[in-house]
Amino acid sequence: MMFQILQIVGQFSGIPIEDPHFHPQLFIEVSDSFKLAELNSLPPDFTSTWQELTERFLIKYFPPSKNAKLRNEITIFQQLDDESLYEA
């Protein structure tokens, strides 16, 4: 049942318009509304807290290299925009 609700609410696919920070929060909200008997989809001791699971998720789908790339693109855009304004 929980998995059906998550499919309706939406699964994270990793496309650029999705917010990887919002997805774990949504997942936690949906999953907290259910009591699951032994969900064995992860190896034992894989993670012990929701925070650790969130961090693992973000590293996989929004790694630091992607963050650095986006920051670089923003900086380049700002520089180009500043140059255009100066020329105008």
mmCIF file of C-alpha atoms in Angstrom:
data_model
loop_
_atom_site.group_PDB
_atom_site.id
_atom_site.type_symbol
_atom_site.label_atom_id
_atom_site.label_comp_id
_atom_site.label_asym_id
_atom_site.label_seq_id
_atom_site.Cartn_x
_atom_site.Cartn_y
_atom_site.Cartn_z
ATOM 1 C CA MET A 1 0.000 0.000 0.000
ATOM 2 C CA MET A 2 2.752 2.456 0.934
ATOM 3 C CA PHE A 3 4.570 1.805 -2.319
ATOM 4 C CA GLN A 4 1.392 2.433 -4.300
ATOM 5 C CA ILE A 5 0.996 5.786 -2.553
ATOM 6 C CA LEU A 6 4.618 6.667 -3.273
ATOM 7 C CA GLN A 7 4.040 5.856 -6.958
ATOM 8 C CA ILE A 8 0.996 8.130 -7.001
ATOM 9 C CA VAL A 9 2.822 10.918 -5.165
ATOM 10 C CA GLY A 10 5.802 10.496 -7.479
ATOM 11 C CA GLN A 11 9.088 8.702 -7.547
ATOM 12 C CA PHE A 12 12.384 10.485 -7.824
ATOM 13 C CA SER A 13 13.852 10.005 -11.280
ATOM 14 C CA GLY A 14 16.844 12.335 -11.063
ATOM 15 C CA ILE A 15 15.771 14.720 -13.829
ATOM 16 C CA PRO A 16 17.142 18.256 -13.472
ATOM 17 C CA ILE A 17 13.807 19.908 -12.597
ATOM 18 C CA GLU A 18 13.274 17.671 -9.540
ATOM 19 C CA ASP A 19 14.461 18.864 -6.145
ATOM 20 C CA PRO A 20 16.531 16.068 -4.563
ATOM 21 C CA HIS A 21 16.180 17.711 -1.149
ATOM 22 C CA PHE A 22 12.372 17.570 -1.255
ATOM 23 C CA HIS A 23 12.072 13.891 -2.203
ATOM 24 C CA PRO A 24 13.464 12.354 1.032
ATOM 25 C CA GLN A 25 11.196 14.650 3.044
ATOM 26 C CA LEU A 26 8.158 13.507 1.054
ATOM 27 C CA PHE A 27 9.218 9.868 1.359
ATOM 28 C CA ILE A 28 9.588 10.204 5.135
ATOM 29 C CA GLU A 29 6.159 11.816 5.453
ATOM 30 C CA VAL A 30 4.484 9.014 3.491
ATOM 31 C CA SER A 31 6.424 6.189 5.128
ATOM 32 C CA ASP A 32 5.874 7.574 8.639
ATOM 33 C CA SER A 33 2.150 7.128 8.109
ATOM 34 C CA PHE A 34 2.620 3.331 7.858
ATOM 35 C CA LYS A 35 3.901 0.683 10.216
ATOM 36 C CA LEU A 36 5.938 -1.800 8.195
ATOM 37 C CA ALA A 37 6.797 -5.268 9.375
ATOM 38 C CA GLU A 38 10.444 -5.882 8.486
ATOM 39 C CA LEU A 39 11.322 -3.921 5.365
ATOM 40 C CA ASN A 40 14.443 -5.799 4.227
ATOM 41 C CA SER A 41 15.327 -3.849 1.107
ATOM 42 C CA LEU A 42 18.657 -2.614 2.496
ATOM 43 C CA PRO A 43 21.484 -4.668 3.969
ATOM 44 C CA PRO A 44 21.685 -4.761 7.772
ATOM 45 C CA ASP A 45 23.505 -1.781 9.291
ATOM 46 C CA PHE A 46 23.334 0.099 5.967
ATOM 47 C CA THR A 47 21.994 3.130 7.769
ATOM 48 C CA SER A 48 20.723 3.762 11.258
ATOM 49 C CA THR A 49 18.938 7.118 10.907
ATOM 50 C CA TRP A 50 16.747 8.960 8.428
ATOM 51 C CA GLN A 51 19.390 11.697 8.322
ATOM 52 C CA GLU A 52 22.043 9.209 7.204
ATOM 53 C CA LEU A 53 19.684 7.752 4.587
ATOM 54 C CA THR A 54 18.945 11.275 3.316
ATOM 55 C CA GLU A 55 22.658 12.036 3.061
ATOM 56 C CA ARG A 56 23.294 8.803 1.109
ATOM 57 C CA PHE A 57 20.411 9.648 -1.228
ATOM 58 C CA LEU A 58 21.709 13.176 -1.858
ATOM 59 C CA ILE A 59 25.256 11.960 -2.486
ATOM 60 C CA LYS A 60 23.941 9.494 -5.061
ATOM 61 C CA TYR A 61 21.543 11.826 -6.889
ATOM 62 C CA PHE A 62 23.098 15.230 -6.168
ATOM 63 C CA PRO A 63 26.826 14.630 -5.668
ATOM 64 C CA PRO A 64 29.216 17.437 -4.719
ATOM 65 C CA SER A 65 30.582 17.432 -8.290
ATOM 66 C CA LYS A 66 27.128 18.275 -9.638
ATOM 67 C CA ASN A 67 26.763 21.023 -7.055
ATOM 68 C CA ALA A 68 30.154 22.472 -8.067
ATOM 69 C CA LYS A 69 29.197 22.316 -11.757
ATOM 70 C CA LEU A 70 25.946 24.202 -11.125
ATOM 71 C CA ARG A 71 27.737 26.837 -9.027
ATOM 72 C CA ASN A 72 30.254 27.290 -11.842
ATOM 73 C CA GLU A 73 27.457 27.695 -14.409
ATOM 74 C CA ILE A 74 25.769 30.308 -12.208
ATOM 75 C CA THR A 75 29.055 32.217 -11.825
ATOM 76 C CA ILE A 76 29.682 32.171 -15.578
ATOM 77 C CA PHE A 77 26.111 33.332 -16.226
ATOM 78 C CA GLN A 78 26.498 36.184 -13.728
ATOM 79 C CA GLN A 79 29.775 37.249 -15.323
ATOM 80 C CA LEU A 80 28.224 37.209 -18.799
ATOM 81 C CA ASP A 81 25.206 39.142 -17.544
ATOM 82 C CA ASP A 82 27.463 41.732 -15.851
ATOM 83 C CA GLU A 83 29.488 42.142 -19.057
ATOM 84 C CA SER A 84 26.284 42.580 -21.098
ATOM 85 C CA LEU A 85 25.006 45.244 -18.710
ATOM 86 C CA TYR A 86 28.346 47.043 -18.808
ATOM 87 C CA GLU A 87 28.355 47.052 -22.631
ATOM 88 C CA ALA A 88 24.760 48.315 -22.750
#
